[in-house]
PDB file of C-alpha atoms in Angstrom:
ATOM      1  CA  UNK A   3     -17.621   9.618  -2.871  1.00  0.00           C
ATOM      2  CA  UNK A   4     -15.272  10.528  -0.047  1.00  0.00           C
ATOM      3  CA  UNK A   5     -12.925   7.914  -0.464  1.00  0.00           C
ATOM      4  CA  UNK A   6     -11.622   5.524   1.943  1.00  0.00           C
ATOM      5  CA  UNK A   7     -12.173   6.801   5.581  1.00  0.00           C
ATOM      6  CA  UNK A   8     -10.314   5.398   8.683  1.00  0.00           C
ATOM      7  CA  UNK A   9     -11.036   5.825  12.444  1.00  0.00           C
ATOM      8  CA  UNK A  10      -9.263   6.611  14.617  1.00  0.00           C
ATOM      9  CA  UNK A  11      -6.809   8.718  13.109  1.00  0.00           C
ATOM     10  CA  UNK A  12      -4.567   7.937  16.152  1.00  0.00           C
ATOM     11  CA  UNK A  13      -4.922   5.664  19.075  1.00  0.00           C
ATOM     12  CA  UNK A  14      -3.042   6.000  22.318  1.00  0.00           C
ATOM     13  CA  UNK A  15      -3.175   2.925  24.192  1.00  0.00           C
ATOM     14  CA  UNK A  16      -1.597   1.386  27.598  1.00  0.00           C
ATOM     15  CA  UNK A  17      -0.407  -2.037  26.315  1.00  0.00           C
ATOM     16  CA  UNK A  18      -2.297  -5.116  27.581  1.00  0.00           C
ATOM     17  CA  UNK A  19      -5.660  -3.032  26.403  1.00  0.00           C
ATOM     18  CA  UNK A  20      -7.664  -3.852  23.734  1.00  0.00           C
ATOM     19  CA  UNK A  21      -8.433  -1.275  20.544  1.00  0.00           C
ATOM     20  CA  UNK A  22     -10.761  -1.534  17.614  1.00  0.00           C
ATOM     21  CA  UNK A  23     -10.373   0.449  14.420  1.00  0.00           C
ATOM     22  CA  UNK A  24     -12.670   0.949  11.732  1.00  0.00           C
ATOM     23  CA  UNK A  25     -12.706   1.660   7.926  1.00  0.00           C
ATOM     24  CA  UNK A  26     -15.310   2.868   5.592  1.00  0.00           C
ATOM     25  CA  UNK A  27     -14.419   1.944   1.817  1.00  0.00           C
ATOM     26  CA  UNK A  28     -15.498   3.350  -1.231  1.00  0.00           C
ATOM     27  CA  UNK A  29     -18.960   2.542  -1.974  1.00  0.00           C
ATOM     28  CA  UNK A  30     -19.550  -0.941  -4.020  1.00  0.00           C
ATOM     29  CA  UNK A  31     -15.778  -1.611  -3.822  1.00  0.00           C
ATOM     30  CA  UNK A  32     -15.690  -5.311  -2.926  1.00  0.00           C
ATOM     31  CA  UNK A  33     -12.592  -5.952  -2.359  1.00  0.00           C
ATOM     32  CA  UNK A  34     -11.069  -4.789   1.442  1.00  0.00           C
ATOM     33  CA  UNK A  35      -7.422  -4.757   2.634  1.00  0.00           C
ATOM     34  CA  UNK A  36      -5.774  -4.183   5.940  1.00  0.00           C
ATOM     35  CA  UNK A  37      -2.037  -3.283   5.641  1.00  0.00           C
ATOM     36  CA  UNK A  38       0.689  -2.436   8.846  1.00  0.00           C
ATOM     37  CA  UNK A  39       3.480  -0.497   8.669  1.00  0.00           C
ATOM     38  CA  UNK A  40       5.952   0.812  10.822  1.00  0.00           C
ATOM     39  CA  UNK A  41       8.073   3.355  10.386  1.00  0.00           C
ATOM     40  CA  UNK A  42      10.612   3.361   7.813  1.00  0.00           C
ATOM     41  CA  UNK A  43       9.160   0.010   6.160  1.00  0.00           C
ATOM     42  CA  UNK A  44       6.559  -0.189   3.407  1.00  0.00           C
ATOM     43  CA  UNK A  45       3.103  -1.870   3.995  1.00  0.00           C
ATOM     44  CA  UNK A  46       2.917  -4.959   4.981  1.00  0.00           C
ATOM     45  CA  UNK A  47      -0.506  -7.191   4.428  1.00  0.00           C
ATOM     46  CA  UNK A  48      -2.127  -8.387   7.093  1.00  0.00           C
ATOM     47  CA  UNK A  49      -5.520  -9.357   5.743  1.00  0.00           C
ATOM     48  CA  UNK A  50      -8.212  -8.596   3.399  1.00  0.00           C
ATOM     49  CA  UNK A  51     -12.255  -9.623   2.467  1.00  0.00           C
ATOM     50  CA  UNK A  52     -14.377 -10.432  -0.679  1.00  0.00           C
ATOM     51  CA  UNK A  53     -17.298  -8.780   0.550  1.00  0.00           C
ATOM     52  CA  UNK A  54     -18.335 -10.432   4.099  1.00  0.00           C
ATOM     53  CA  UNK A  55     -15.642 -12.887   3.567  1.00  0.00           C
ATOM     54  CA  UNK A  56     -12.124 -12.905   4.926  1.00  0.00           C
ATOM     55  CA  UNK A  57     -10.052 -14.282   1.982  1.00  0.00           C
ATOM     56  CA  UNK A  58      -6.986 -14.484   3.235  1.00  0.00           C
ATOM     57  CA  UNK A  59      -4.686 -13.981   6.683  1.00  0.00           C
ATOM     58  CA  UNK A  60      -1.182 -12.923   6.613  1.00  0.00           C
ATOM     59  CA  UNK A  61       1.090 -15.136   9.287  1.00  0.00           C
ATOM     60  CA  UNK A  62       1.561 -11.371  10.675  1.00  0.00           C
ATOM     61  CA  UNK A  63      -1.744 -11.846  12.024  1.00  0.00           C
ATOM     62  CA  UNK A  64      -1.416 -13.645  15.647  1.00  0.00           C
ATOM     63  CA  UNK A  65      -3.982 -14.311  17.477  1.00  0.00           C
ATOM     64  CA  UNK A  66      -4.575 -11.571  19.201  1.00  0.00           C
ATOM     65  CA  UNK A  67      -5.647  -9.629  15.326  1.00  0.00           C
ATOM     66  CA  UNK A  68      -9.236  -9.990  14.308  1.00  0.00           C
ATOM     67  CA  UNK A  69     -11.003  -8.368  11.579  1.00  0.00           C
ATOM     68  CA  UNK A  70     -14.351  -8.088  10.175  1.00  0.00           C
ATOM     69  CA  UNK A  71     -16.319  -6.770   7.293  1.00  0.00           C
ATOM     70  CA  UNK A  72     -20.528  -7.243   8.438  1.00  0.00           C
ATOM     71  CA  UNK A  73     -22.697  -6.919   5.655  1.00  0.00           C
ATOM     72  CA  UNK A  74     -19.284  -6.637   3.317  1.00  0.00           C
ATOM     73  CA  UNK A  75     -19.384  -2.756   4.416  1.00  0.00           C
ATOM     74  CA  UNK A  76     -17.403  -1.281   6.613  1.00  0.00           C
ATOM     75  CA  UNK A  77     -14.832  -3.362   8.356  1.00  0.00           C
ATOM     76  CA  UNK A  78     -12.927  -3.397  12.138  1.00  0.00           C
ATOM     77  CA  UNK A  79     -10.220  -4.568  12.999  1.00  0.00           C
ATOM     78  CA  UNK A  80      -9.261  -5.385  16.880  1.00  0.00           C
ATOM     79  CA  UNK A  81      -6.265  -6.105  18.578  1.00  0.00           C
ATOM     80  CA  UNK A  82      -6.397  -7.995  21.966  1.00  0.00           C
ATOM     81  CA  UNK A  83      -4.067  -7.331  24.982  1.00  0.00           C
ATOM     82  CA  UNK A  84      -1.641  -5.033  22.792  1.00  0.00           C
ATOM     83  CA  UNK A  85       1.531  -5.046  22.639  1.00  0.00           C
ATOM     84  CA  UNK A  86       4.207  -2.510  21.932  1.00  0.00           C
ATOM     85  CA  UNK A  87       5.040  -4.217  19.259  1.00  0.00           C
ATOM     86  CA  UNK A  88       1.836  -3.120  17.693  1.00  0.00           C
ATOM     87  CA  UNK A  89       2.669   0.199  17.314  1.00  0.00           C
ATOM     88  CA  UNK A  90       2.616   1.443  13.721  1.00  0.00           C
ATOM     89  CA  UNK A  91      -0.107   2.776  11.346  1.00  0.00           C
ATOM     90  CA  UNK A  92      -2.509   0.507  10.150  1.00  0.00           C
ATOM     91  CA  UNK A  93      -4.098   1.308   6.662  1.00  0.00           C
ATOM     92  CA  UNK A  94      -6.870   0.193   5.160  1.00  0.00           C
ATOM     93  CA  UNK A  95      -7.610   0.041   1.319  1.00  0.00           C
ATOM     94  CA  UNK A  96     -10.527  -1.015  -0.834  1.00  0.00           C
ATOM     95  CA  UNK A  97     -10.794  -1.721  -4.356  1.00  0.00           C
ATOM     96  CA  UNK A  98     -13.688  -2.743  -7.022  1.00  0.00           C
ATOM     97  CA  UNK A  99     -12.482  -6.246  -7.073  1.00  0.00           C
ATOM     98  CA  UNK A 100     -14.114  -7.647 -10.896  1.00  0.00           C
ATOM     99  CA  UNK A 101     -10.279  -7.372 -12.466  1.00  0.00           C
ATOM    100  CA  UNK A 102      -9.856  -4.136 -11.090  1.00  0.00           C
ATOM    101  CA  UNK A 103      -6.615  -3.778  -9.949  1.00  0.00           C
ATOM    102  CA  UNK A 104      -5.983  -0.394  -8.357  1.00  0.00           C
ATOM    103  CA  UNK A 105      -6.415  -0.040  -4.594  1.00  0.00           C
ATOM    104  CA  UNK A 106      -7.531   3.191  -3.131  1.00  0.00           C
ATOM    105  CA  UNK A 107      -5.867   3.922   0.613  1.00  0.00           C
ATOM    106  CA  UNK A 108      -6.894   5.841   3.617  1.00  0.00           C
ATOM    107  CA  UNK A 109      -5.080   7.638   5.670  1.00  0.00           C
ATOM    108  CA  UNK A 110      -4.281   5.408   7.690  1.00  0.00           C
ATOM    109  CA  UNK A 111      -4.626   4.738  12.118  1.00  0.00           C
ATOM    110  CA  UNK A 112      -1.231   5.346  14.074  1.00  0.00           C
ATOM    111  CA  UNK A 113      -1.271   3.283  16.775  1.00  0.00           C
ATOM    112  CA  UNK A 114       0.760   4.327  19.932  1.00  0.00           C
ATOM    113  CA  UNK A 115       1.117   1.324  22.602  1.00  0.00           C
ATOM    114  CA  UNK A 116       2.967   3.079  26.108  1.00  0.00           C
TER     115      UNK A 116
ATOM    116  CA  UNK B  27       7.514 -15.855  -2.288  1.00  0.00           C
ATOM    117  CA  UNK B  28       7.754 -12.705  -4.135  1.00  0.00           C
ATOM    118  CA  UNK B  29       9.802 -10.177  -3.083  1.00  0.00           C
ATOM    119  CA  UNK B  30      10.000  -6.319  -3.920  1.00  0.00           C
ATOM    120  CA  UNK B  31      13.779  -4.715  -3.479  1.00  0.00           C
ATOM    121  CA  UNK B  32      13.706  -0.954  -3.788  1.00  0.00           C
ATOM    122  CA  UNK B  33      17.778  -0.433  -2.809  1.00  0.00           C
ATOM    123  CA  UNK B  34      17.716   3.825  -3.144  1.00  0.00           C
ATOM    124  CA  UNK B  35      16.120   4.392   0.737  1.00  0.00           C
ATOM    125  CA  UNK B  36      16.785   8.159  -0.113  1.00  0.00           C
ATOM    126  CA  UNK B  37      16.748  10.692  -3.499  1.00  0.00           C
ATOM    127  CA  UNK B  38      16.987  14.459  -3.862  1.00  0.00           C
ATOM    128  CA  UNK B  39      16.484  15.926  -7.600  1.00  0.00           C
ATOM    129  CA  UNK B  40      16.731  19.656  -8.436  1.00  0.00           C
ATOM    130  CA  UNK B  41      13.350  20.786  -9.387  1.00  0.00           C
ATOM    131  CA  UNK B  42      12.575  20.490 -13.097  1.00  0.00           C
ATOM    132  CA  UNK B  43      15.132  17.860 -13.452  1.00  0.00           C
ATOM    133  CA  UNK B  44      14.642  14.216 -13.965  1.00  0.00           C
ATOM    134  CA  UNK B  45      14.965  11.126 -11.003  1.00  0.00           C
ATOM    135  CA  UNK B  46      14.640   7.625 -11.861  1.00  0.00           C
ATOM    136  CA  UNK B  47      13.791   5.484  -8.526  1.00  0.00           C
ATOM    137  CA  UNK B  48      14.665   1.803  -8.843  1.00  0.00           C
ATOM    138  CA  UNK B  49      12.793  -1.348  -8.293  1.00  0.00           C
ATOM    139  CA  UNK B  50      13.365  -5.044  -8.600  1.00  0.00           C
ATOM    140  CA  UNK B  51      11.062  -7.718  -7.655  1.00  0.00           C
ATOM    141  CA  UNK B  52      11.132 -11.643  -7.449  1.00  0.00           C
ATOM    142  CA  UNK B  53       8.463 -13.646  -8.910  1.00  0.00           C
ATOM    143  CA  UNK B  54       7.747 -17.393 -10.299  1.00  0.00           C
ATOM    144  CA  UNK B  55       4.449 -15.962 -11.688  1.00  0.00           C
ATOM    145  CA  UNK B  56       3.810 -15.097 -15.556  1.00  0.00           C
ATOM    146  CA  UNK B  57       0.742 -12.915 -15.066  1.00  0.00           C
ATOM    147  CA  UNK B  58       0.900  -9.992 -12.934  1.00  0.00           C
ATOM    148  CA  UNK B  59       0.708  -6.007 -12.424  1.00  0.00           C
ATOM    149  CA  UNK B  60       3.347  -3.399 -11.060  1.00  0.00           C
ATOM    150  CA  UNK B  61       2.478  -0.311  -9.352  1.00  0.00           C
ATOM    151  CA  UNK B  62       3.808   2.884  -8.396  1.00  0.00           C
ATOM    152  CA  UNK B  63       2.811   5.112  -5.443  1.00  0.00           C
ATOM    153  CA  UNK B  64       3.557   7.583  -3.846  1.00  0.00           C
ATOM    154  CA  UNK B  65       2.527   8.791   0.380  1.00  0.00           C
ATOM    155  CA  UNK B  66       3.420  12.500   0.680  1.00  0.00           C
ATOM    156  CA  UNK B  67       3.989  13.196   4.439  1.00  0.00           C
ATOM    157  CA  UNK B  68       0.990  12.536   6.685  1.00  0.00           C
ATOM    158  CA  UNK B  69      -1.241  11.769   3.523  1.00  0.00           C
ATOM    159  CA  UNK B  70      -2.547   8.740   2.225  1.00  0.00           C
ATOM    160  CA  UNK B  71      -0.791   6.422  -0.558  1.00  0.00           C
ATOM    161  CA  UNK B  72      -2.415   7.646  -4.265  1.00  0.00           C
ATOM    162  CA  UNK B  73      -1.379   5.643  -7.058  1.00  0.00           C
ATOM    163  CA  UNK B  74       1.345   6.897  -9.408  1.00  0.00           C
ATOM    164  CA  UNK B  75       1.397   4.765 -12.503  1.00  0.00           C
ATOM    165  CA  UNK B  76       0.533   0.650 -13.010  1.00  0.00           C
ATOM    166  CA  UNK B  77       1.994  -1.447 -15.464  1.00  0.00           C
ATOM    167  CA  UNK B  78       0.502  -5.009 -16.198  1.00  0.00           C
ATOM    168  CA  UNK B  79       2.696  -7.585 -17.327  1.00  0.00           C
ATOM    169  CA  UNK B  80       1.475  -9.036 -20.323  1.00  0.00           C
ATOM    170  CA  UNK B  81       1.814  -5.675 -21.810  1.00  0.00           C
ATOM    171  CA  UNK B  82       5.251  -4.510 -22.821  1.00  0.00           C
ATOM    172  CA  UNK B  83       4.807  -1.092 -24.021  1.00  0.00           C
ATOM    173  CA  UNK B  84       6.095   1.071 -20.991  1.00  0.00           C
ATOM    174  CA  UNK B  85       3.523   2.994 -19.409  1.00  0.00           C
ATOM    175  CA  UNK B  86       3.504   6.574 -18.745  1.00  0.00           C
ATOM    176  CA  UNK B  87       0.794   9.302 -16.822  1.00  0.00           C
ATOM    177  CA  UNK B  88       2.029  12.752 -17.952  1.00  0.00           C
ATOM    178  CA  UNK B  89       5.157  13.555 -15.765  1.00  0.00           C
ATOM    179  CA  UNK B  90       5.712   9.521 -15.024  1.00  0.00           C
ATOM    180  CA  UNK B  91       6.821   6.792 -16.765  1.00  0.00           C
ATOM    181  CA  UNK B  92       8.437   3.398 -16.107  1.00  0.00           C
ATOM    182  CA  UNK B  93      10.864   1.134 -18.077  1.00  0.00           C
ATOM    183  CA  UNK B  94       9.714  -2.156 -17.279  1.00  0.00           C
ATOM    184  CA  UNK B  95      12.568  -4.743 -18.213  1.00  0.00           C
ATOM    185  CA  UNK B  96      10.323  -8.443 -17.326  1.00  0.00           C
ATOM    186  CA  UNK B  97      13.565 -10.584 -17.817  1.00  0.00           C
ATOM    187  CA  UNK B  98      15.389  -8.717 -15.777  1.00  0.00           C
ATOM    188  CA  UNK B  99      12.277  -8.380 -13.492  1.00  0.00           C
ATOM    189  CA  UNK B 100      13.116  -4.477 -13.289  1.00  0.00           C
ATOM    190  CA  UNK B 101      10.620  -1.904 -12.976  1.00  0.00           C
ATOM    191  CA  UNK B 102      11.736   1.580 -12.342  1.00  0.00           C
ATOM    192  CA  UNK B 103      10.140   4.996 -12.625  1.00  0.00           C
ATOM    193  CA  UNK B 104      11.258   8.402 -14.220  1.00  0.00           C
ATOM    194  CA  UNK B 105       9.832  11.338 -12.850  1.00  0.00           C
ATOM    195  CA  UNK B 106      10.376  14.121 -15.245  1.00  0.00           C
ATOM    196  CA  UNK B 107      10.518  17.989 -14.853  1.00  0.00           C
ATOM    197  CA  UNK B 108      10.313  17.326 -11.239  1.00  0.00           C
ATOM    198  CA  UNK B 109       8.356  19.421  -8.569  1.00  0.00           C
ATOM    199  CA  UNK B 110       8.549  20.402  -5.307  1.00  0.00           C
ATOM    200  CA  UNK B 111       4.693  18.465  -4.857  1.00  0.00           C
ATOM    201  CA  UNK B 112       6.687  15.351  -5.757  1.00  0.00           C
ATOM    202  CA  UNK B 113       8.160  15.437  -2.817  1.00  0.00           C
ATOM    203  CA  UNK B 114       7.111  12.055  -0.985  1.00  0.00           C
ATOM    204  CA  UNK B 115       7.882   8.720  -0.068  1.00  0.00           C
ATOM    205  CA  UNK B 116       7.651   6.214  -3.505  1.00  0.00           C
ATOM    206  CA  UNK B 117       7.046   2.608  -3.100  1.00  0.00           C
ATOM    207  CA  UNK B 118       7.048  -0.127  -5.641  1.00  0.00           C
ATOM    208  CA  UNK B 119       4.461  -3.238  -5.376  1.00  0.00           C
ATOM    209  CA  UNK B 120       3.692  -6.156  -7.053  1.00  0.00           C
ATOM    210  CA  UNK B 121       0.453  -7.559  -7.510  1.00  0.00           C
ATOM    211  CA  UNK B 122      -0.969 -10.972  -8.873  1.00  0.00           C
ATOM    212  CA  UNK B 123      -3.433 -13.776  -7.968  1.00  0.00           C
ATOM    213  CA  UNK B 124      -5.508 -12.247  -4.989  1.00  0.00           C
ATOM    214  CA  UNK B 125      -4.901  -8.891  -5.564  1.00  0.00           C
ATOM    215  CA  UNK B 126      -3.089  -8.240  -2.689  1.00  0.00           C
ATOM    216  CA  UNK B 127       0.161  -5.662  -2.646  1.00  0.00           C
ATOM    217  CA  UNK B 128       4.024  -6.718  -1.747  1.00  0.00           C
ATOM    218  CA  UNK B 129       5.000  -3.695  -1.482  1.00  0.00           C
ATOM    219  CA  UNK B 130       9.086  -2.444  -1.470  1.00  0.00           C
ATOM    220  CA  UNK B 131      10.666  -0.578   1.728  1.00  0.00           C
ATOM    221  CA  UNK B 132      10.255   2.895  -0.420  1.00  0.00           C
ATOM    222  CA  UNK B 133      12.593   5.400  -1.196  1.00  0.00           C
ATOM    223  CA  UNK B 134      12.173   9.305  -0.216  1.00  0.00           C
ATOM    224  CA  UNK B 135      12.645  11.705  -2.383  1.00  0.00           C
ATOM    225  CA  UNK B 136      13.181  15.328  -1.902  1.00  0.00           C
ATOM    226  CA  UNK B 137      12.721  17.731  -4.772  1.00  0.00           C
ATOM    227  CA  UNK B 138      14.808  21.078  -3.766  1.00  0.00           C
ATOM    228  CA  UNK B 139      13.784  24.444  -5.421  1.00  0.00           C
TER     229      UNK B 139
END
């Protein structure tokens, strides 16, 4: 087990474009998390999945944010006509979900809108 | 809403002395957990220590312990015999219901040989 894998690490991006990242948990961790933060701040949660489902949706997540877990593997999430607002790191975590508390991270996807 | 408040943004310790990094937090919940961790530069968050908060023996993890004070809805960690690999930023988070983190602004710390 590798741990929690992100891709990109970083993303360059003209704003108005569209980007897409993607994160790998742990193997049979159920639960899945997408976090923001921007410099100087501590994570902030955006969204996160039971599986295939998408539990729950921060108000941080406009329209333009969607996310996806197919198959309750891997999950993406895009962001639509960016913004530079957007820039920051965006982090995924995953965690066995059953009572399990802990959350494993990854490394995290610095965005950079110009 | 719960809140996390971590008011130190920065600490420096002399290595193989002690730190104790602050935390408060705001809740209306009874059942919940408290977390530690720490995100060395360009490196992902690991988890430090976790304290639930039905329990109220303080928990430790060799070097790190807490003093979790639930009335006061205080939760701050001691970092003993520090070293220069402790070096990092340290954020606080709260945790109940759906498992999701509200996590405090951090505060760096810089352990100085």
């Amino acid at each position: 087990d590798t741990g929690v894998s992100q891709n990109p690490r970083h993303k360059i991006t003209k704003r108005g474009q569209n980007v897409t990242f993607r994160c790998d948990p742990i193997s049979e961790h159920n639960r899945l998390y997408w976090y923001r933060q921007t410099l100087g701040q501590g994570p902030e949660f955006l969204t996160y999945f039971q599986n295939e489902a998408q539990l729950e949706k921060s108000r941080l997540l406009s329209d333009r944010f969607s996310a996806e877990r197919p198959k309750g593997s891997f999950s993406t999430l895009e962001i639509q006509r960016t913004e530079q607002g957007d820039s920051a790191m965006y982090l995924c975590a995953s965690s066995l979900g059953m009572g399990d508390t802990e959350a494993f991270f990854g490394q995290g996807t610095r965005l950079t809108v110009v | 809403a719960q809140t996390v408040t971590q008011s130190q943004p920065e600490m420096s310790v002399q290595e193989a002395e002690t730190v104790t990094l602050s935390c408060t937090y705001d809740t209306s919940e009874s059942n919940y957990y408290l977390f530690w961790y720490k995100q060395p530069p360009s490196r992902q968050m690991i988890l430090v220590i976790r304290q639930e908060a039905y329990k109220q023996q303080n928990a430790t993890e060799n070097r790190f312990s807490v003093n979790f004070q639930k009335a006061a809805k205080s939760f701050s960690l001691k970092i003993s015999d520090s070293q220069l690999g402790d070096t990092a930023m340290y954020f606080c988070a709260y945790q109940s219901g759906t498992y999701k983190y509200i996590f405090g602004t951090g505060t760096r710390l810089k352990v100085l040989a």
